[in-house]
Every structure is written in structure tokens, then in C-alpha cells.
XYZ file of C-alpha atoms in Angstrom:
665
model
C 91.125 115.841 115.596
C 94.433 116.124 113.713
C 96.447 112.943 113.563
C 99.902 112.616 112.066
C 100.702 109.038 111.139
C 104.292 108.950 109.920
C 104.264 105.139 109.812
C 102.392 105.163 106.481
C 105.191 106.843 104.536
C 106.300 104.561 101.683
C 109.835 103.168 101.755
C 112.286 105.278 99.737
C 114.503 103.123 97.460
C 118.158 103.879 96.796
C 119.283 105.428 93.495
C 120.312 102.103 91.935
C 117.126 100.334 93.066
C 115.068 103.247 91.759
C 116.548 102.821 88.258
C 116.091 99.037 88.313
C 112.430 99.330 89.373
C 111.496 101.810 86.632
C 113.419 100.161 83.771
C 112.083 96.733 84.731
C 108.533 98.018 84.647
C 109.149 99.670 81.261
C 110.475 96.400 79.851
C 107.525 94.403 81.193
C 104.647 96.723 80.323
C 105.574 97.990 76.859
C 105.924 96.171 73.520
C 109.321 94.574 72.901
C 109.291 93.566 69.225
C 110.021 95.973 66.354
C 111.382 95.366 62.839
C 113.106 97.659 60.404
C 110.534 96.715 57.812
C 107.788 98.513 59.741
C 106.527 101.884 58.622
C 108.613 104.741 60.046
C 105.601 106.163 61.891
C 105.114 102.837 63.652
C 108.786 102.699 64.639
C 108.653 106.263 66.002
C 105.518 105.511 68.029
C 107.171 102.365 69.449
C 110.176 104.251 70.866
C 108.178 107.362 71.870
C 105.962 105.101 73.957
C 109.032 103.693 75.728
C 110.334 107.184 76.596
C 106.935 108.497 77.772
C 106.233 105.418 79.881
C 109.628 105.668 81.610
C 109.116 109.380 82.318
C 105.643 108.677 83.754
C 107.008 106.030 86.127
C 109.791 108.320 87.356
C 107.294 111.146 87.844
C 104.836 108.985 89.837
C 107.517 107.571 92.136
C 109.138 110.931 92.859
C 105.749 112.636 93.340
C 104.773 109.993 95.898
C 107.922 110.721 97.921
C 107.324 114.489 97.834
C 103.637 114.237 98.791
C 103.960 111.676 101.597
C 106.695 113.464 103.515
C 105.169 116.206 105.687
C 105.667 119.868 104.818
C 107.029 121.658 107.861
C 105.030 124.816 107.129
C 101.681 122.992 106.870
C 101.782 120.768 109.966
C 101.321 121.728 113.622
C 104.142 123.936 114.992
C 104.953 121.282 117.596
C 105.773 118.710 114.939
C 107.441 121.329 112.752
C 109.864 122.365 115.516
C 110.363 118.754 116.643
C 111.409 117.727 113.130
C 113.686 120.764 112.959
C 115.334 119.766 116.252
C 115.809 116.163 115.192
C 116.744 116.492 111.525
C 117.537 120.177 110.772
C 114.751 121.487 108.560
C 117.263 123.113 106.133
C 118.740 119.733 105.187
C 115.258 118.236 105.077
C 113.908 120.893 102.709
C 117.056 120.709 100.588
C 116.634 116.927 100.088
C 112.969 117.297 99.104
C 113.924 120.184 96.812
C 116.472 118.014 95.006
C 113.798 115.343 94.497
C 111.474 117.963 93.000
C 114.239 119.296 90.730
C 115.037 115.785 89.504
C 111.355 115.229 88.705
C 111.246 118.417 86.611
C 114.509 117.555 84.818
C 113.250 114.094 83.883
C 110.027 115.595 82.503
C 112.055 118.096 80.440
C 114.384 115.370 79.108
C 111.413 113.239 78.046
C 109.771 116.194 76.346
C 112.940 117.072 74.364
C 113.635 113.534 73.186
C 110.029 112.932 72.161
C 110.390 115.960 69.858
C 113.594 114.516 68.384
C 111.957 111.095 67.931
C 109.293 112.684 65.729
C 112.043 113.387 63.147
C 113.860 110.039 63.407
C 114.346 108.662 59.858
C 115.366 105.077 60.663
C 115.120 102.325 63.228
C 118.738 102.845 64.277
C 118.353 106.596 64.899
C 115.099 106.126 66.879
C 116.678 103.430 69.024
C 119.749 105.586 69.697
C 117.511 108.498 70.791
C 115.547 106.174 73.114
C 118.754 104.867 74.711
C 120.054 108.415 75.197
C 116.757 109.561 76.789
C 116.602 106.675 79.254
C 120.303 107.029 80.040
C 119.966 110.716 80.931
C 116.939 109.975 83.137
C 118.872 107.287 85.003
C 121.860 109.628 85.420
C 119.643 112.269 87.022
C 118.178 109.661 89.364
C 121.608 108.345 90.414
C 122.788 111.872 91.245
C 120.020 112.257 93.856
C 121.020 108.958 95.503
C 122.388 110.646 98.701
C 119.147 112.623 99.108
C 117.075 109.438 98.719
C 119.195 107.640 101.347
C 118.866 110.620 103.734
C 115.062 110.712 103.316
C 114.794 106.967 103.950
C 116.710 107.338 107.232
C 114.386 110.191 108.244
C 111.373 107.999 107.341
C 112.616 105.198 109.589
C 113.187 107.585 112.493
C 109.843 109.359 112.043
C 108.029 105.993 112.114
C 109.390 105.504 115.637
C 108.124 108.866 116.921
C 105.246 108.658 119.421
C 101.755 109.450 118.170
C 100.985 112.744 119.943
C 97.780 114.683 119.317
C 98.606 118.385 119.953
C 94.931 119.360 120.371
C 93.705 116.824 122.934
C 93.835 116.964 126.756
C 97.516 116.646 127.674
C 99.562 116.427 130.883
C 103.251 117.313 130.486
C 105.894 116.170 132.981
C 109.180 118.085 133.160
C 112.083 118.661 135.530
C 115.715 117.756 136.140
C 116.927 114.273 135.166
C 116.328 111.412 137.611
C 113.666 113.181 139.727
C 110.943 110.495 139.200
C 109.165 111.562 136.007
C 109.219 108.132 134.317
C 108.185 106.373 137.545
C 105.138 108.658 137.775
C 103.958 107.972 134.196
C 104.403 104.233 134.767
C 102.146 104.464 137.841
C 99.218 106.347 136.288
C 99.275 104.903 132.741
C 100.005 101.615 131.019
C 103.232 102.961 129.550
C 106.427 101.023 130.242
C 109.216 103.602 130.354
C 112.678 102.416 131.381
C 113.659 103.559 134.895
C 117.329 103.566 135.930
C 119.266 105.233 138.798
C 121.331 107.416 136.442
C 120.585 110.622 134.546
C 119.116 110.867 131.021
C 117.566 107.412 131.008
C 114.724 108.913 128.944
C 116.174 110.234 125.669
C 112.958 111.027 123.777
C 109.281 111.776 124.342
C 107.144 108.927 125.733
C 103.340 108.912 125.696
C 100.838 107.145 127.975
C 97.075 107.470 128.388
C 94.905 107.695 131.506
C 91.202 108.276 132.263
C 89.573 110.822 134.549
C 85.814 111.448 134.752
C 85.210 109.301 131.652
C 87.626 111.404 129.586
C 90.895 110.249 128.039
C 94.075 112.229 128.822
C 97.466 111.755 127.195
C 100.463 111.981 129.529
C 103.853 112.924 128.005
C 107.129 112.104 129.730
C 109.879 114.485 128.594
C 113.644 114.013 128.934
C 115.424 115.841 131.746
C 116.431 119.498 131.295
C 119.613 121.090 132.638
C 119.971 124.721 133.704
C 122.216 126.164 131.004
C 121.927 128.633 128.109
C 119.553 127.842 125.278
C 122.362 127.522 122.722
C 124.206 124.899 124.775
C 121.281 122.501 125.125
C 121.463 119.233 123.186
C 118.815 117.515 121.045
C 117.418 115.510 124.000
C 116.767 118.656 126.037
C 115.380 120.514 123.013
C 112.660 117.854 122.629
C 111.379 118.821 126.092
C 111.616 122.549 125.334
C 109.650 122.049 122.080
C 106.864 120.169 123.884
C 106.643 122.855 126.598
C 106.528 125.647 124.029
C 103.856 124.312 121.670
C 101.511 121.962 123.538
C 98.484 123.292 125.432
C 98.858 121.116 128.491
C 98.868 121.012 132.265
C 102.526 121.146 133.354
C 103.833 119.100 136.293
C 107.237 120.422 137.406
C 108.905 117.689 139.461
C 111.109 118.673 142.405
C 113.418 116.229 144.197
C 113.437 117.582 147.771
C 115.851 114.894 149.001
C 118.508 115.667 146.388
C 119.194 112.057 145.353
C 119.002 113.089 141.693
C 122.367 114.839 142.064
C 121.010 118.397 141.982
C 120.116 120.640 144.907
C 116.830 122.438 145.392
C 118.602 125.712 144.539
C 119.671 124.338 141.151
C 116.190 123.005 140.473
C 114.715 126.376 141.456
C 117.070 128.139 139.048
C 115.889 125.829 136.224
C 112.275 126.609 137.126
C 112.860 130.363 136.857
C 114.826 130.018 133.597
C 111.995 128.181 131.779
C 108.994 129.779 133.535
C 108.241 131.776 130.398
C 107.200 128.462 128.795
C 104.537 127.973 131.524
C 102.516 131.030 130.551
C 98.770 130.405 130.072
C 99.171 126.796 131.199
C 97.968 125.137 134.440
C 101.107 124.582 136.532
C 101.573 122.265 139.528
C 104.827 121.856 141.471
C 105.218 118.255 142.642
C 107.630 117.535 145.513
C 108.660 113.922 144.959
C 110.513 111.359 147.135
C 108.744 112.302 150.381
C 109.443 108.781 151.634
C 113.097 109.851 152.017
C 112.557 113.467 153.087
C 109.374 115.283 154.078
C 108.673 118.813 152.900
C 108.706 120.149 156.470
C 112.156 118.665 157.095
C 114.069 120.718 154.529
C 116.186 123.747 155.467
C 114.850 127.302 155.717
C 116.665 128.463 152.582
C 115.175 125.637 150.593
C 111.726 126.414 152.004
C 112.063 130.010 150.758
C 112.985 128.775 147.288
C 109.991 126.425 147.252
C 107.710 129.263 148.380
C 109.020 131.474 145.563
C 108.197 128.747 143.047
C 104.761 128.352 144.614
C 104.076 132.086 144.293
C 105.035 131.951 140.610
C 102.721 128.959 140.128
C 99.849 130.825 141.858
C 99.878 133.343 139.026
C 98.498 130.648 136.721
C 95.471 130.359 139.031
C 94.189 133.871 138.394
C 90.812 133.505 136.762
C 88.558 135.840 134.876
C 87.809 137.984 137.931
C 91.483 138.485 138.780
C 91.393 136.401 141.991
C 92.865 132.983 142.681
C 90.441 130.102 142.468
C 89.419 128.381 145.649
C 90.306 124.808 146.396
C 93.106 124.615 143.824
C 96.534 123.369 144.844
C 99.771 124.310 143.108
C 102.182 122.576 145.503
C 101.670 118.845 146.082
C 103.779 116.123 147.647
C 103.997 112.471 146.729
C 106.215 109.397 146.610
C 106.318 107.148 143.540
C 107.927 104.395 145.620
C 105.118 104.078 148.166
C 102.495 105.510 145.737
C 101.410 107.983 148.392
C 99.815 111.037 146.776
C 100.207 109.766 143.177
C 96.463 109.644 142.426
C 95.933 113.025 144.121
C 98.518 114.619 141.804
C 96.908 113.031 138.742
C 93.399 114.147 139.740
C 94.553 117.701 140.528
C 96.306 118.024 137.146
C 93.305 116.657 135.233
C 90.892 118.928 137.114
C 93.030 122.034 136.527
C 93.365 121.236 132.824
C 89.640 120.589 132.455
C 88.751 123.899 134.136
C 91.189 125.791 131.950
C 89.836 124.259 128.712
C 86.245 125.024 129.743
C 87.244 128.594 130.557
C 88.852 129.050 127.145
C 85.750 127.725 125.442
C 83.520 130.052 127.457
C 85.575 133.029 126.233
C 85.327 132.029 122.581
C 82.714 133.430 120.220
C 81.194 130.023 119.503
C 79.713 129.866 122.999
C 77.296 132.703 122.162
C 75.626 130.544 119.510
C 75.061 127.801 122.108
C 73.957 129.932 125.086
C 70.937 131.376 123.309
C 69.589 127.862 122.689
C 69.088 126.779 126.278
C 68.309 128.292 129.664
C 69.045 126.730 133.052
C 66.322 127.604 135.558
C 67.366 127.660 139.238
C 64.392 127.647 141.677
C 64.403 130.259 144.443
C 62.928 129.624 147.924
C 59.604 131.428 148.434
C 59.727 131.240 152.266
C 61.796 129.841 155.146
C 59.740 126.671 155.464
C 61.592 123.386 154.923
C 60.116 120.943 152.430
C 62.033 117.642 152.623
C 61.527 114.832 150.131
C 58.356 112.826 150.798
C 58.659 109.042 150.495
C 55.377 107.082 150.855
C 55.123 104.737 153.801
C 54.365 101.762 151.537
C 57.667 102.289 149.710
C 59.587 102.393 152.999
C 57.910 99.180 154.154
C 58.677 97.447 150.858
C 62.336 98.435 151.152
C 62.453 97.155 154.724
C 60.967 93.807 153.636
C 63.509 93.459 150.836
C 66.313 94.138 153.298
C 64.962 91.467 155.659
C 64.694 88.846 152.949
C 67.439 86.286 153.018
C 69.613 86.682 150.000
C 69.743 83.645 147.729
C 73.114 81.944 147.733
C 74.751 82.057 144.353
C 77.423 79.759 142.991
C 79.953 82.531 143.605
C 79.048 82.602 147.316
C 79.311 78.818 147.564
C 82.678 78.974 145.814
C 84.032 81.495 148.338
C 82.755 79.413 151.263
C 84.321 76.174 149.987
C 87.870 77.238 149.223
C 87.583 79.586 146.245
C 88.406 79.093 142.579
C 90.436 75.993 141.785
C 89.262 74.189 144.926
C 85.452 74.323 144.727
C 83.798 72.235 142.022
C 80.164 72.996 141.210
C 77.807 70.005 141.282
C 75.894 69.449 138.057
C 73.509 66.940 139.634
C 71.819 69.118 142.240
C 69.112 70.302 139.811
C 68.088 66.769 138.746
C 64.339 66.107 139.043
C 64.174 62.762 140.873
C 61.602 61.116 143.113
C 64.074 61.141 145.993
C 66.655 63.890 146.453
C 69.069 61.410 148.032
C 69.549 59.754 144.642
C 71.111 62.876 143.054
C 74.686 62.138 144.116
C 74.563 58.411 143.293
C 77.154 57.154 140.828
C 75.462 56.359 137.539
C 77.409 53.996 135.226
C 77.458 54.750 131.526
C 78.944 51.421 130.351
C 78.003 48.210 132.188
C 79.184 44.753 131.094
C 80.211 46.127 127.718
C 76.780 47.645 126.988
C 75.627 51.235 126.903
C 73.249 51.731 129.825
C 71.197 54.283 127.903
C 70.180 51.637 125.342
C 68.305 49.752 128.080
C 66.549 52.719 129.655
C 62.795 52.140 129.497
C 60.159 54.553 130.863
C 57.983 51.533 131.883
C 60.809 49.671 133.588
C 59.274 49.928 137.075
C 55.934 48.525 135.932
C 57.621 45.625 134.121
C 59.797 44.937 137.127
C 56.699 44.615 139.304
C 55.111 42.200 136.801
C 58.266 40.065 136.744
C 58.361 39.953 140.530
C 54.713 38.828 140.656
C 55.345 36.131 138.040
C 58.402 34.916 139.916
C 56.374 34.728 143.132
C 53.682 32.612 141.403
C 56.322 30.260 139.981
C 57.921 29.843 143.384
C 54.515 28.973 144.873
C 53.932 26.354 142.150
C 57.381 24.834 142.765
C 56.614 24.644 146.471
C 53.321 22.852 145.746
C 55.066 20.393 143.403
C 57.771 19.690 145.957
C 55.087 19.003 148.520
C 53.409 16.542 146.082
C 56.701 14.803 145.291
C 57.069 13.675 148.849
C 53.819 11.657 148.534
C 55.022 9.824 145.361
C 56.540 6.354 145.268
C 60.190 5.884 144.254
C 59.169 4.628 140.818
C 56.953 7.680 140.252
C 59.740 9.977 141.420
C 62.131 8.476 138.823
C 59.553 8.976 136.088
C 59.001 12.567 137.230
C 62.746 13.275 137.047
C 62.907 11.813 133.519
C 59.903 13.905 132.415
C 61.465 17.067 133.802
C 64.767 16.290 132.049
C 63.058 15.809 128.692
C 61.046 18.961 129.271
C 64.188 21.018 129.937
C 65.836 19.577 126.795
C 62.799 20.512 124.696
C 62.725 24.006 126.156
C 66.435 24.433 125.408
C 66.048 23.233 121.799
C 63.042 25.476 121.287
C 64.996 28.488 122.548
C 67.891 27.715 120.212
C 65.523 27.409 117.255
C 63.712 30.590 118.182
C 66.909 32.615 118.626
C 68.344 31.570 115.259
C 65.155 31.336 113.235
C 65.746 34.633 111.472
C 69.394 34.037 110.594
C 69.339 30.252 109.937
C 69.373 29.394 106.208
C 66.806 26.936 104.855
C 68.438 23.520 104.816
C 67.836 21.429 101.674
C 66.102 18.111 102.263
C 69.089 16.028 101.160
C 71.004 17.350 104.159
C 68.218 16.353 106.567
C 70.105 13.292 107.730
C 67.852 12.607 110.689
C 64.798 12.423 108.358
C 62.775 14.403 110.812
C 60.909 16.446 108.207
C 59.190 13.828 105.986
C 55.759 13.536 104.399
C 55.139 10.242 106.214
C 55.706 11.909 109.547
C 53.368 14.760 108.505
C 50.738 12.202 107.547
C 51.009 10.466 110.880
C 50.695 13.776 112.736
C 47.625 14.815 110.700
C 46.017 11.405 111.193
C 46.548 11.645 114.927
C 44.685 14.944 114.833
C 41.742 13.306 112.999
C 42.453 14.865 109.565
C 42.762 13.240 106.125
C 46.432 13.648 105.106
C 46.147 12.328 101.515
C 45.538 15.675 99.756
C 48.262 17.406 101.718
C 50.788 14.660 100.934
C 49.912 14.758 97.202
C 50.306 18.542 97.065
C 53.646 18.434 98.875
C 54.997 15.741 96.555
C 53.808 17.526 93.397
C 54.940 21.046 94.279
C 57.833 20.732 96.672
C 60.358 19.671 94.046
C 62.250 22.754 92.796
C 60.627 24.961 95.411
C 61.794 26.233 98.734
C 59.045 26.681 101.245
C 59.322 28.469 104.567
C 57.285 26.696 107.211
C 56.142 28.988 109.982
C 55.588 27.646 113.466
C 53.081 30.396 114.124
C 50.506 29.086 111.598
C 48.773 25.719 111.911
C 48.298 23.847 108.665
C 44.651 23.131 107.865
C 44.371 21.285 104.593
C 40.624 21.444 104.308
C 40.471 25.184 104.735
C 40.554 27.068 101.403
C 41.612 30.299 103.049
C 44.630 28.505 104.538
C 45.599 27.243 101.083
C 45.473 30.746 99.706
C 47.667 31.960 102.528
C 50.150 29.166 101.968
C 50.283 29.858 98.239
C 50.850 33.550 98.918
C 53.671 32.723 101.305
C 55.397 30.295 98.926
C 58.525 31.655 97.260
C 59.540 31.258 93.618
C 63.058 30.561 92.461
C 63.640 34.116 91.208
C 62.717 35.776 94.512
C 64.935 35.992 97.545
C 63.779 35.109 101.010
C 61.348 37.691 102.403
C 62.334 39.928 105.273
C 60.106 41.513 107.882
C 59.173 45.198 107.233
C 61.519 47.879 108.525
C 58.903 49.223 110.885
C 58.226 45.774 112.422
C 59.994 45.277 115.740
C 61.791 41.906 115.999
C 62.865 40.676 119.453
C 66.598 40.764 120.047
C 67.375 43.711 117.740
C 67.962 46.097 120.660
C 65.363 48.747 119.723
C 62.870 50.182 122.192
C 60.055 50.614 119.683
C 59.406 50.788 115.949
C 59.925 54.576 115.823
C 63.456 54.182 117.190
C 64.143 51.425 114.640
C 62.932 53.575 111.709
C 65.061 56.488 112.918
C 68.125 54.233 113.171
C 67.600 52.954 109.597
C 67.272 56.528 108.270
C 70.433 57.635 110.064
C 72.288 54.622 108.686
C 71.225 55.416 105.107
C 72.110 59.086 105.513
C 75.584 58.286 106.872
C 76.561 56.333 103.743
C 75.152 58.800 101.203
C 78.344 60.877 100.885
C 80.513 57.764 100.833
C 78.434 56.221 98.061
C 78.428 59.483 96.135
C 82.245 59.614 96.234
C 82.412 55.924 95.253
C 84.219 54.937 98.430
C 84.552 51.263 99.283
C 84.001 51.932 102.962
C 84.975 54.149 105.867
C 88.637 53.114 105.498
C 88.815 54.202 101.840
C 91.121 57.242 101.929
C 92.022 57.437 98.240
C 92.552 61.000 96.971
C 91.704 61.012 93.258
C 93.783 63.013 90.830
C 91.328 65.612 89.551
C 93.660 66.753 86.767
C 95.638 63.812 85.334
C 98.906 64.975 83.860
C 98.479 63.100 80.576
C 95.276 65.049 79.907
C 96.365 68.535 80.985
C 100.073 68.780 80.066
C 101.675 69.780 76.829
C 101.121 72.635 74.421
C 97.697 72.837 72.841
C 97.411 73.240 69.120
C 94.453 74.655 67.241
C 91.197 73.215 68.437
C 89.147 72.871 71.585
C 90.621 71.868 74.918
C 87.681 69.552 75.543
C 88.831 67.195 72.766
C 91.475 65.866 75.149
């Protein structure tokens, strides 16, 4: 497939810009220092290099312009004639010829001055020859300035030309101005051609694309054509004539039968007969447009005769290989672009006619013989008059009937249509929850309750624990009822004592709870701050004596070892002085001055920490350590540390370096 992409042509600079670009590159990419004390050969080579480099740059730039612009004799005749219509190929060739001449002149100038530089006997003479050579090259370039400006204008205009493939399937729309050509292409393609109620709204070729039978067709909208001599037609009309002459396409000739375009059917018929030579060997369809204003049967008899004459001319394009018109083909169709009645029928008829014609051309070519001998299509012939319909097993028919009877499962799309459509219906995300009772699915489930995340308190054994708590509460209530019943039998003095006992008991329970809740976080209080003197050796001795134990050894050990030590007394372990194993345990649990207070292991679950089990606690500790790794690596103080360090301090990386290594800084 041949594609002509004129948008890739490089911008053409003006004469002055051309000189500035080349001389600037010469100055930047060649040596700039030379002294008269150098050897004469070195001086000659210095200036010869300048001249050769400048000539090479001029040659490359000019060659690029010549090669990128299309040659009218090498491209498709459609584009060749279109460029001739738009730009006059004589002026175009003349401009490219001047560019080529300038390129040859610059090469000749460089060659001559390089010869002269070989015999330069001083720095001054060599420099003067270099200046003269570059000056003559720049003069030649400035003289072709008008040609460069003309070619740049052509480049800009060519970049705006539509991308038309002359060899693909094409539908061409032609006719008088304002007969509905642009409206038709807007209906069948995605093109957006301007439509106005006056003539010559379309001033150039417009291209759209449509699909038919999984094949892509390009549709070309041409400007309107007037019925006048060929020499009097303007550039806009000549674009249409060029497309009709060179493109192998199906032609749709539009006819305004109402006459609202400003031209009668007789004038449109005259145009048809004047350009019918361009329709040779092309599928032709006459389209009667604007039937919403005037039907084809409602026109006058004279106009009907003219339409019939055009139809008879169009029938000649239907003659096939056997010399007879093809069956089922239409050459006269009616439609209305306003009501869109008949628009698709016209498109399908044009695509079908074009497809048949292209297949017919391929069948006549010599290449088809190489393909036909590779395959053979066998067509079965009936051996008798007996009918043999397709046999479908009974089991298959029954299975199909069962599938048809089955109730179709309702999809979310069906529910959406039943409940108001998109934007109204909201799909429920809870209906697939697996719960013990389906009525619980739509219950509101809080995420935050009393400032706590509900998910932190979710326990798989919560129902079992709830039952245990309810049983325990029931037992307590029964005990309270029994006690209340006993209280009634007591004397007033006994009742007062019972109230006092219960009060003391509640105070002890409250103190114990406070101690238990703060045992882990409470620091060990030195003995000098124990103002109440509740923790003394005398008290310990009295308690041990009341238990029937000898407190002397324990008191001696406490007095001898407690000074300078801090000992953590655990309420969970009873002190047994006479037991050696207990002494070993106590010694192991004692803490020296250099060691800090022991903490429980990470995996041990402590009440009140908010973890479900030890695995969750270990995972939380790991995540916490991992979250601070990057911060610690970057030496951040915390999450709020947003300092951006200066990776290259100016005092270390500024200034000129002398001899030595950069690392010494």
C-alpha cells in the first residue's frame, strides 16, 4: 500500500537563517585557534578544514530539501496532477532546480578554493582565501532565498492535504455545489465537513472512512463542479476533476431534484454529460437527493426524460464480462440526508458495486491463474429426487427444549433495569455475606464505637464466652438472693457488722484492682518514700510467725542484702524461707545495679495490651520495627522530620579545580 506522508517534510529555512545555521555550526565544530608561528602545512590544513566543513553542511542541508520534496514524475498520477493544479508544477520544478544548481555551485566553489589554499604561503593569504570561499557560498545561498521561501509555503500547504490512498477501496462523491454531498459524508463516516446553505462551502478534498462487510472504505467529498469549459474552471473545481480522472473508485453523482441548490435538473444533466468521460470503467450510481422536499415521481415529464437518459448512461457501467447487465444492481437511488431515509442503502449499494468491480478486475488478471490451480471447489450434485433434510437427534431437541424452559438467572444488569436504571439503582454488596441468618445481612454494622475500632474486639469465640459470662452472672445473682434472704434473719447489730465487712471488702477489691492495673507501669518506690511503713521487716516477721514459720533467717537475709539492691516482689509467688529451691528462684529474680528492670517476653500476652493472641502481638511488633527501618536509615528524628539534606554542598563542589584528585575536597 502506497502512502504519501507530506507532514514529515523538514522545515525549509530562509536564506539568512540558512547562512546563520551553517556558519554557526562551522564555528562550533572546527578548531578556532591558529598562530602565525605554526608550520605552513598546519595553517593550510586548518583553513582547508573550515572550507570543506562549510561545503559539507551546505550540501547536506540542500540535499535534504531536494530528497524530501516529492518528484512529480515518480509519485502517483493523482498526486502529481493535484500538485500541478495547486502549485503549478513548472514553478515547483524550477524552485527545486535552483536548489540543485546552488548545491553544485557551492561544491565547485569549495573545490576551487581548496586548490588555492594548497599554495597559500602565509597565514594572512590562507585566511583571506577562507573568507572569500565562505563569502561566495553565502552569496549563492542568499540568491536562492525566494525559492526557499516558496518551497516552505508549499511544504506548509502540502502538510494540510488529506491523506488519500489511491489504491484502496474508494467512494467518490461529485455533483453541483450545495446538492448534499457534505451532508452525506457526515452521515456515513466520522468526518466533520462544514455544511452551509450557500455554494462552494467545500473548497478542497475531504476524506472520511466507513466499514462494510468488515472492510474499510475511504469516502472522498469533492468540491462542487460547474458546467463550463475546461479552461474556465478554477482550482477548486480542478481538484474534483483530478480525483475523478485518476482514482479507481465508485462514483456517486448527486442530483438535487427539488432545485434548492440553485440549479435545475437540466443544468445538472448537462454537467453529467459533459464529465461522463471521467466515469468510464468506474461503478456509477445516480443519487436523487432531497426527496423529503420533492419525490422522484413528482417531477415534470421533461425532467423525468433527462433523469432516464442519465440512468441509461449509468447502465452502461453495469455491463459485465458476458455483455449483459448484472441482475439486482441499481444505478438510480433516492434518499434524503435530512431524514436519513435511504442513506444506508446508497452506501451499501456503492460498496457492493465497488467490491464486485474490484473482484472482477482481479479475476481477469494473470495472477489469478497461479491461485486457481491450487484449489478446487467441489459442488455436490443430487443423485435422485429424494429429499434428505438435516437430521437432529431427539435427545438434542429435548435438551434444547429444557434449556429454553429453564428460568434465566437474574443478573445485576436485569436488576438495574428493573429498579430505575443506571444512576438510580445501587448494587448491594452485603447480599453475598455468609451469615447464620439471612436477615442480618442488611443490618448496620458500626466501624468505630465509643472511640474504638470494632474490628480490634472481634473474637471468634465471643459467643462461647458470652454464654459463660451469662452463667456466671446467674450464679452470682442466686448467691446474692440467698444472702439477702439470710440478712433478714440477722439482728440489727449483726446487720451493721455485715455492712462494715462488705464496705471493707469493696475497698480492698478496689485497691487490688488499682495495684493490678498499674503493676507493670508503676516504678519501684524506694523505702525512704514508704511513709506509711507498710513494707517493713517487722511486719514480714509477724506475718511469717502467724503462718507458723521461723522468720529469723529471712529477716537476717533481707537486712544483709537489701541495702543497695532493688528487689521486685511478685504477688504470684509465696515466700518460703526454708525451701532451697525458693531461695534459688529468688536469687535468680534479684536484679543487680547494672541491669535494668526485666520485661516480659515479646511473645507473652499481657492483659490490657489489646492483642487477641501472642501471634497477633508478634506480628504487630514486627510491623512496628519494619515501619521505622527507613526512618532510622535516613537518620530522621521522627515522622515529622522533613529535612531535605544538601547532597552536594556548594563549598565542596564549587570553584575551579587545580591539578589533583577531586576526592581530596
